JSON list of C-alpha atoms in Angstrom, two decimals:
[
{"chain": "A", "resi": 1, "resn": "UNK", "atom": "CA", "xyz": [19.26, -3.24, 8.34]},
{"chain": "A", "resi": 2, "resn": "UNK", "atom": "CA", "xyz": [18.21, -4.93, 11.81]},
{"chain": "A", "resi": 3, "resn": "UNK", "atom": "CA", "xyz": [18.38, -8.58, 11.97]},
{"chain": "A", "resi": 4, "resn": "UNK", "atom": "CA", "xyz": [14.60, -9.17, 10.43]},
{"chain": "A", "resi": 5, "resn": "UNK", "atom": "CA", "xyz": [14.32, -12.94, 10.72]},
{"chain": "A", "resi": 6, "resn": "UNK", "atom": "CA", "xyz": [14.08, -15.25, 7.76]},
{"chain": "A", "resi": 7, "resn": "UNK", "atom": "CA", "xyz": [10.45, -15.75, 8.50]},
{"chain": "A", "resi": 8, "resn": "UNK", "atom": "CA", "xyz": [9.66, -12.02, 8.09]},
{"chain": "A", "resi": 9, "resn": "UNK", "atom": "CA", "xyz": [11.66, -11.80, 5.06]},
{"chain": "A", "resi": 10, "resn": "UNK", "atom": "CA", "xyz": [9.29, -14.45, 3.52]},
{"chain": "A", "resi": 11, "resn": "UNK", "atom": "CA", "xyz": [6.18, -12.81, 4.62]},
{"chain": "A", "resi": 12, "resn": "UNK", "atom": "CA", "xyz": [7.29, -9.78, 3.01]},
{"chain": "A", "resi": 13, "resn": "UNK", "atom": "CA", "xyz": [8.32, -11.31, 0.12]},
{"chain": "A", "resi": 14, "resn": "UNK", "atom": "CA", "xyz": [4.99, -12.88, -0.34]},
{"chain": "A", "resi": 15, "resn": "UNK", "atom": "CA", "xyz": [3.23, -9.54, -0.18]},
{"chain": "A", "resi": 16, "resn": "UNK", "atom": "CA", "xyz": [5.72, -8.34, -2.53]},
{"chain": "A", "resi": 17, "resn": "UNK", "atom": "CA", "xyz": [4.50, -10.86, -5.01]},
{"chain": "A", "resi": 18, "resn": "UNK", "atom": "CA", "xyz": [0.50, -10.05, -3.56]},
{"chain": "A", "resi": 19, "resn": "UNK", "atom": "CA", "xyz": [1.21, -6.15, -4.63]},
{"chain": "A", "resi": 20, "resn": "UNK", "atom": "CA", "xyz": [2.57, -6.81, -8.18]},
{"chain": "A", "resi": 21, "resn": "UNK", "atom": "CA", "xyz": [-0.15, -9.15, -9.07]},
{"chain": "A", "resi": 22, "resn": "UNK", "atom": "CA", "xyz": [-2.83, -6.20, -7.66]},
{"chain": "A", "resi": 23, "resn": "UNK", "atom": "CA", "xyz": [-0.77, -3.57, -9.35]},
{"chain": "A", "resi": 24, "resn": "UNK", "atom": "CA", "xyz": [-1.24, -5.74, -12.88]},
{"chain": "A", "resi": 25, "resn": "UNK", "atom": "CA", "xyz": [-4.92, -5.85, -11.89]},
{"chain": "A", "resi": 26, "resn": "UNK", "atom": "CA", "xyz": [-5.41, -2.53, -11.40]},
{"chain": "A", "resi": 27, "resn": "UNK", "atom": "CA", "xyz": [-3.94, -1.28, -14.89]},
{"chain": "A", "resi": 28, "resn": "UNK", "atom": "CA", "xyz": [-7.29, -2.43, -16.28]},
{"chain": "A", "resi": 29, "resn": "UNK", "atom": "CA", "xyz": [-8.79, 0.48, -14.50]},
{"chain": "A", "resi": 30, "resn": "UNK", "atom": "CA", "xyz": [-6.60, 2.93, -15.17]},
{"chain": "A", "resi": 31, "resn": "UNK", "atom": "CA", "xyz": [-8.57, 5.03, -17.98]},
{"chain": "A", "resi": 32, "resn": "UNK", "atom": "CA", "xyz": [-12.04, 4.36, -15.48]},
{"chain": "A", "resi": 33, "resn": "UNK", "atom": "CA", "xyz": [-14.07, 7.82, -15.35]},
{"chain": "A", "resi": 34, "resn": "UNK", "atom": "CA", "xyz": [-16.86, 8.79, -12.76]},
{"chain": "A", "resi": 35, "resn": "UNK", "atom": "CA", "xyz": [-19.27, 7.58, -15.17]},
{"chain": "A", "resi": 36, "resn": "UNK", "atom": "CA", "xyz": [-17.86, 4.06, -15.49]},
{"chain": "A", "resi": 37, "resn": "UNK", "atom": "CA", "xyz": [-17.11, 4.06, -11.82]},
{"chain": "A", "resi": 38, "resn": "UNK", "atom": "CA", "xyz": [-20.69, 4.92, -11.06]},
{"chain": "A", "resi": 39, "resn": "UNK", "atom": "CA", "xyz": [-22.73, 2.99, -13.40]},
{"chain": "A", "resi": 40, "resn": "UNK", "atom": "CA", "xyz": [-20.55, -0.37, -13.38]},
{"chain": "A", "resi": 41, "resn": "UNK", "atom": "CA", "xyz": [-21.01, -2.12, -10.07]},
{"chain": "A", "resi": 42, "resn": "UNK", "atom": "CA", "xyz": [-18.47, -5.01, -10.64]},
{"chain": "A", "resi": 43, "resn": "UNK", "atom": "CA", "xyz": [-15.92, -2.56, -11.86]},
{"chain": "A", "resi": 44, "resn": "UNK", "atom": "CA", "xyz": [-16.46, -0.20, -8.83]},
{"chain": "A", "resi": 45, "resn": "UNK", "atom": "CA", "xyz": [-16.09, -2.81, -6.09]},
{"chain": "A", "resi": 46, "resn": "UNK", "atom": "CA", "xyz": [-13.01, -4.46, -8.30]},
{"chain": "A", "resi": 47, "resn": "UNK", "atom": "CA", "xyz": [-11.06, -1.06, -8.26]},
{"chain": "A", "resi": 48, "resn": "UNK", "atom": "CA", "xyz": [-12.07, -0.35, -4.52]},
{"chain": "A", "resi": 49, "resn": "UNK", "atom": "CA", "xyz": [-11.01, -3.78, -3.36]},
{"chain": "A", "resi": 50, "resn": "UNK", "atom": "CA", "xyz": [-7.60, -4.00, -5.30]},
{"chain": "A", "resi": 51, "resn": "UNK", "atom": "CA", "xyz": [-6.85, -0.41, -3.98]},
{"chain": "A", "resi": 52, "resn": "UNK", "atom": "CA", "xyz": [-7.88, -1.55, -0.43]},
{"chain": "A", "resi": 53, "resn": "UNK", "atom": "CA", "xyz": [-5.72, -4.73, -0.76]},
{"chain": "A", "resi": 54, "resn": "UNK", "atom": "CA", "xyz": [-2.84, -2.75, -2.17]},
{"chain": "A", "resi": 55, "resn": "UNK", "atom": "CA", "xyz": [-2.70, -0.56, 0.61]},
{"chain": "A", "resi": 56, "resn": "UNK", "atom": "CA", "xyz": [-3.60, -3.07, 3.27]},
{"chain": "A", "resi": 57, "resn": "UNK", "atom": "CA", "xyz": [-0.56, -5.38, 1.72]},
{"chain": "A", "resi": 58, "resn": "UNK", "atom": "CA", "xyz": [1.79, -1.89, 1.96]},
{"chain": "A", "resi": 59, "resn": "UNK", "atom": "CA", "xyz": [0.41, -1.65, 5.96]},
{"chain": "A", "resi": 60, "resn": "UNK", "atom": "CA", "xyz": [1.44, -5.18, 6.70]},
{"chain": "A", "resi": 61, "resn": "UNK", "atom": "CA", "xyz": [5.02, -4.92, 5.23]},
{"chain": "A", "resi": 62, "resn": "UNK", "atom": "CA", "xyz": [5.31, -2.01, 7.14]},
{"chain": "A", "resi": 63, "resn": "UNK", "atom": "CA", "xyz": [4.14, -3.41, 10.18]},
{"chain": "A", "resi": 64, "resn": "UNK", "atom": "CA", "xyz": [6.84, -6.25, 9.78]},
{"chain": "A", "resi": 65, "resn": "UNK", "atom": "CA", "xyz": [9.76, -3.62, 9.21]},
{"chain": "A", "resi": 66, "resn": "UNK", "atom": "CA", "xyz": [8.92, -1.70, 12.59]},
{"chain": "A", "resi": 67, "resn": "UNK", "atom": "CA", "xyz": [8.72, -5.11, 14.34]},
{"chain": "A", "resi": 68, "resn": "UNK", "atom": "CA", "xyz": [11.85, -6.20, 12.65]},
{"chain": "A", "resi": 69, "resn": "UNK", "atom": "CA", "xyz": [13.49, -2.95, 13.52]},
{"chain": "A", "resi": 70, "resn": "UNK", "atom": "CA", "xyz": [12.43, -2.92, 16.87]},
{"chain": "A", "resi": 71, "resn": "UNK", "atom": "CA", "xyz": [10.73, 0.70, 16.38]},
{"chain": "A", "resi": 72, "resn": "UNK", "atom": "CA", "xyz": [8.12, 1.97, 18.38]},
{"chain": "A", "resi": 73, "resn": "UNK", "atom": "CA", "xyz": [4.60, 0.66, 17.18]},
{"chain": "A", "resi": 74, "resn": "UNK", "atom": "CA", "xyz": [2.35, 3.65, 15.91]},
{"chain": "A", "resi": 75, "resn": "UNK", "atom": "CA", "xyz": [-1.15, 3.99, 16.77]},
{"chain": "A", "resi": 76, "resn": "UNK", "atom": "CA", "xyz": [-2.39, 4.56, 13.10]},
{"chain": "A", "resi": 77, "resn": "UNK", "atom": "CA", "xyz": [-1.71, 3.05, 9.88]},
{"chain": "A", "resi": 78, "resn": "UNK", "atom": "CA", "xyz": [-0.66, 6.46, 8.60]},
{"chain": "A", "resi": 79, "resn": "UNK", "atom": "CA", "xyz": [1.80, 6.79, 11.54]},
{"chain": "A", "resi": 80, "resn": "UNK", "atom": "CA", "xyz": [3.39, 3.39, 10.50]},
{"chain": "A", "resi": 81, "resn": "UNK", "atom": "CA", "xyz": [4.26, 4.77, 6.95]},
{"chain": "A", "resi": 82, "resn": "UNK", "atom": "CA", "xyz": [5.70, 8.12, 8.93]},
{"chain": "A", "resi": 83, "resn": "UNK", "atom": "CA", "xyz": [7.56, 5.57, 10.98]},
{"chain": "A", "resi": 84, "resn": "UNK", "atom": "CA", "xyz": [9.22, 3.82, 8.27]},
{"chain": "A", "resi": 85, "resn": "UNK", "atom": "CA", "xyz": [10.20, 7.22, 6.77]},
{"chain": "A", "resi": 86, "resn": "UNK", "atom": "CA", "xyz": [11.52, 8.88, 10.09]},
{"chain": "A", "resi": 87, "resn": "UNK", "atom": "CA", "xyz": [13.93, 5.48, 10.84]},
{"chain": "A", "resi": 88, "resn": "UNK", "atom": "CA", "xyz": [15.38, 6.21, 7.16]},
{"chain": "A", "resi": 89, "resn": "UNK", "atom": "CA", "xyz": [13.67, 2.21, 5.94]},
{"chain": "A", "resi": 90, "resn": "UNK", "atom": "CA", "xyz": [12.29, 4.27, 3.03]},
{"chain": "A", "resi": 91, "resn": "UNK", "atom": "CA", "xyz": [12.12, 7.98, 1.95]},
{"chain": "A", "resi": 92, "resn": "UNK", "atom": "CA", "xyz": [10.44, 10.16, 3.78]},
{"chain": "A", "resi": 93, "resn": "UNK", "atom": "CA", "xyz": [8.69, 11.71, 0.70]},
{"chain": "A", "resi": 94, "resn": "UNK", "atom": "CA", "xyz": [7.14, 8.38, -0.14]},
{"chain": "A", "resi": 95, "resn": "UNK", "atom": "CA", "xyz": [6.24, 7.89, 3.58]},
{"chain": "A", "resi": 96, "resn": "UNK", "atom": "CA", "xyz": [4.24, 10.92, 3.37]},
{"chain": "A", "resi": 97, "resn": "UNK", "atom": "CA", "xyz": [2.73, 9.75, -0.07]},
{"chain": "A", "resi": 98, "resn": "UNK", "atom": "CA", "xyz": [1.78, 6.20, 1.67]},
{"chain": "A", "resi": 99, "resn": "UNK", "atom": "CA", "xyz": [0.23, 8.02, 4.66]},
{"chain": "A", "resi": 100, "resn": "UNK", "atom": "CA", "xyz": [-2.19, 9.78, 2.08]},
{"chain": "A", "resi": 101, "resn": "UNK", "atom": "CA", "xyz": [-2.88, 6.11, 0.63]},
{"chain": "A", "resi": 102, "resn": "UNK", "atom": "CA", "xyz": [-3.53, 5.03, 3.88]},
{"chain": "A", "resi": 103, "resn": "UNK", "atom": "CA", "xyz": [-6.10, 7.91, 4.42]},
{"chain": "A", "resi": 104, "resn": "UNK", "atom": "CA", "xyz": [-7.71, 6.79, 1.10]},
{"chain": "A", "resi": 105, "resn": "UNK", "atom": "CA", "xyz": [-7.87, 2.90, 2.55]},
{"chain": "A", "resi": 106, "resn": "UNK", "atom": "CA", "xyz": [-9.81, 3.96, 5.39]},
{"chain": "A", "resi": 107, "resn": "UNK", "atom": "CA", "xyz": [-12.47, 6.58, 3.45]},
{"chain": "A", "resi": 108, "resn": "UNK", "atom": "CA", "xyz": [-13.08, 3.69, 0.86]},
{"chain": "A", "resi": 109, "resn": "UNK", "atom": "CA", "xyz": [-13.95, 1.47, 3.54]},
{"chain": "A", "resi": 110, "resn": "UNK", "atom": "CA", "xyz": [-16.37, 3.79, 5.32]},
{"chain": "A", "resi": 111, "resn": "UNK", "atom": "CA", "xyz": [-17.39, 6.53, 2.73]},
{"chain": "A", "resi": 112, "resn": "UNK", "atom": "CA", "xyz": [-19.82, 7.23, 0.01]},
{"chain": "A", "resi": 113, "resn": "UNK", "atom": "CA", "xyz": [-19.50, 7.10, -4.16]},
{"chain": "A", "resi": 114, "resn": "UNK", "atom": "CA", "xyz": [-18.83, 11.06, -4.65]},
{"chain": "A", "resi": 115, "resn": "UNK", "atom": "CA", "xyz": [-16.03, 11.21, -1.74]},
{"chain": "A", "resi": 116, "resn": "UNK", "atom": "CA", "xyz": [-14.93, 7.93, -2.85]},
{"chain": "A", "resi": 117, "resn": "UNK", "atom": "CA", "xyz": [-14.35, 8.80, -6.83]},
{"chain": "A", "resi": 118, "resn": "UNK", "atom": "CA", "xyz": [-12.12, 11.71, -5.91]},
{"chain": "A", "resi": 119, "resn": "UNK", "atom": "CA", "xyz": [-9.93, 9.32, -3.81]},
{"chain": "A", "resi": 120, "resn": "UNK", "atom": "CA", "xyz": [-10.00, 6.66, -6.54]},
{"chain": "A", "resi": 121, "resn": "UNK", "atom": "CA", "xyz": [-8.95, 9.03, -9.37]},
{"chain": "A", "resi": 122, "resn": "UNK", "atom": "CA", "xyz": [-6.07, 10.31, -7.51]},
{"chain": "A", "resi": 123, "resn": "UNK", "atom": "CA", "xyz": [-5.03, 6.52, -6.81]},
{"chain": "A", "resi": 124, "resn": "UNK", "atom": "CA", "xyz": [-5.02, 5.57, -10.33]},
{"chain": "A", "resi": 125, "resn": "UNK", "atom": "CA", "xyz": [-3.22, 8.68, -10.90]},
{"chain": "A", "resi": 126, "resn": "UNK", "atom": "CA", "xyz": [-0.49, 8.70, -8.47]},
{"chain": "A", "resi": 127, "resn": "UNK", "atom": "CA", "xyz": [-1.25, 5.70, -6.05]},
{"chain": "A", "resi": 128, "resn": "UNK", "atom": "CA", "xyz": [0.01, 3.27, -8.40]},
{"chain": "A", "resi": 129, "resn": "UNK", "atom": "CA", "xyz": [3.25, 5.14, -8.90]},
{"chain": "A", "resi": 130, "resn": "UNK", "atom": "CA", "xyz": [3.74, 5.41, -4.75]},
{"chain": "A", "resi": 131, "resn": "UNK", "atom": "CA", "xyz": [2.89, 1.39, -4.18]},
{"chain": "A", "resi": 132, "resn": "UNK", "atom": "CA", "xyz": [5.05, 0.63, -6.82]},
{"chain": "A", "resi": 133, "resn": "UNK", "atom": "CA", "xyz": [8.00, 2.98, -5.32]},
{"chain": "A", "resi": 134, "resn": "UNK", "atom": "CA", "xyz": [7.46, 1.21, -2.15]},
{"chain": "A", "resi": 135, "resn": "UNK", "atom": "CA", "xyz": [7.65, -2.04, -3.04]},
{"chain": "A", "resi": 136, "resn": "UNK", "atom": "CA", "xyz": [10.84, -1.34, -5.06]},
{"chain": "A", "resi": 137, "resn": "UNK", "atom": "CA", "xyz": [12.57, 0.28, -1.96]},
{"chain": "A", "resi": 138, "resn": "UNK", "atom": "CA", "xyz": [11.36, -2.87, 0.14]},
{"chain": "A", "resi": 139, "resn": "UNK", "atom": "CA", "xyz": [12.76, -5.18, -2.27]},
{"chain": "A", "resi": 140, "resn": "UNK", "atom": "CA", "xyz": [15.77, -3.01, -2.63]},
{"chain": "A", "resi": 141, "resn": "UNK", "atom": "CA", "xyz": [16.27, -3.18, 1.36]},
{"chain": "A", "resi": 142, "resn": "UNK", "atom": "CA", "xyz": [15.67, -7.10, 1.32]},
{"chain": "A", "resi": 143, "resn": "UNK", "atom": "CA", "xyz": [18.39, -7.42, -1.26]},
{"chain": "A", "resi": 144, "resn": "UNK", "atom": "CA", "xyz": [20.89, -5.17, 0.52]},
{"chain": "A", "resi": 145, "resn": "UNK", "atom": "CA", "xyz": [20.16, -6.93, 3.64]},
{"chain": "A", "resi": 146, "resn": "UNK", "atom": "CA", "xyz": [20.96, -10.66, 1.82]},
{"chain": "A", "resi": 147, "resn": "UNK", "atom": "CA", "xyz": [24.01, -9.34, 0.85]},
{"chain": "A", "resi": 148, "resn": "UNK", "atom": "CA", "xyz": [25.26, -8.36, 4.24]},
{"chain": "A", "resi": 149, "resn": "UNK", "atom": "CA", "xyz": [23.98, -11.48, 5.44]},
{"chain": "A", "resi": 150, "resn": "UNK", "atom": "CA", "xyz": [21.72, -9.73, 8.15]},
{"chain": "A", "resi": 151, "resn": "UNK", "atom": "CA", "xyz": [18.49, -11.79, 7.51]},
{"chain": "A", "resi": 152, "resn": "UNK", "atom": "CA", "xyz": [18.30, -14.99, 9.67]},
{"chain": "A", "resi": 153, "resn": "UNK", "atom": "CA", "xyz": [17.61, -16.08, 13.14]}
]
């Protein structure tokens, strides 16, 4: 691991904790169906916002890691995750799955109910695990860096 600073590590840890809380909150919507999504405005807003928050937190972590590894800055959110996979910071398969979740985030911000529902349904089915795997890989990387004494300025 390149020498990311203590400040960067702390920033990542804060985001990982935030992600854990958001994942916990999302569990309440695990059985959401289209009828609930369409008719319950509060639940719809909650689940959309939680998913957006999760992807944004993962993107923030990706950007910190990219900067810490002194990698070329990607042009898109999708490319940020791909870059982490190419650099071996996370598994390439996970990077591709996260790149799709970045697409989900973009569509949630800009599209309508029918389009959003398919993405919400997919995120509830696969995205929770994808974000969980990302969180775990980043935590393992931070722990490995601490053991090697690579963090710190």
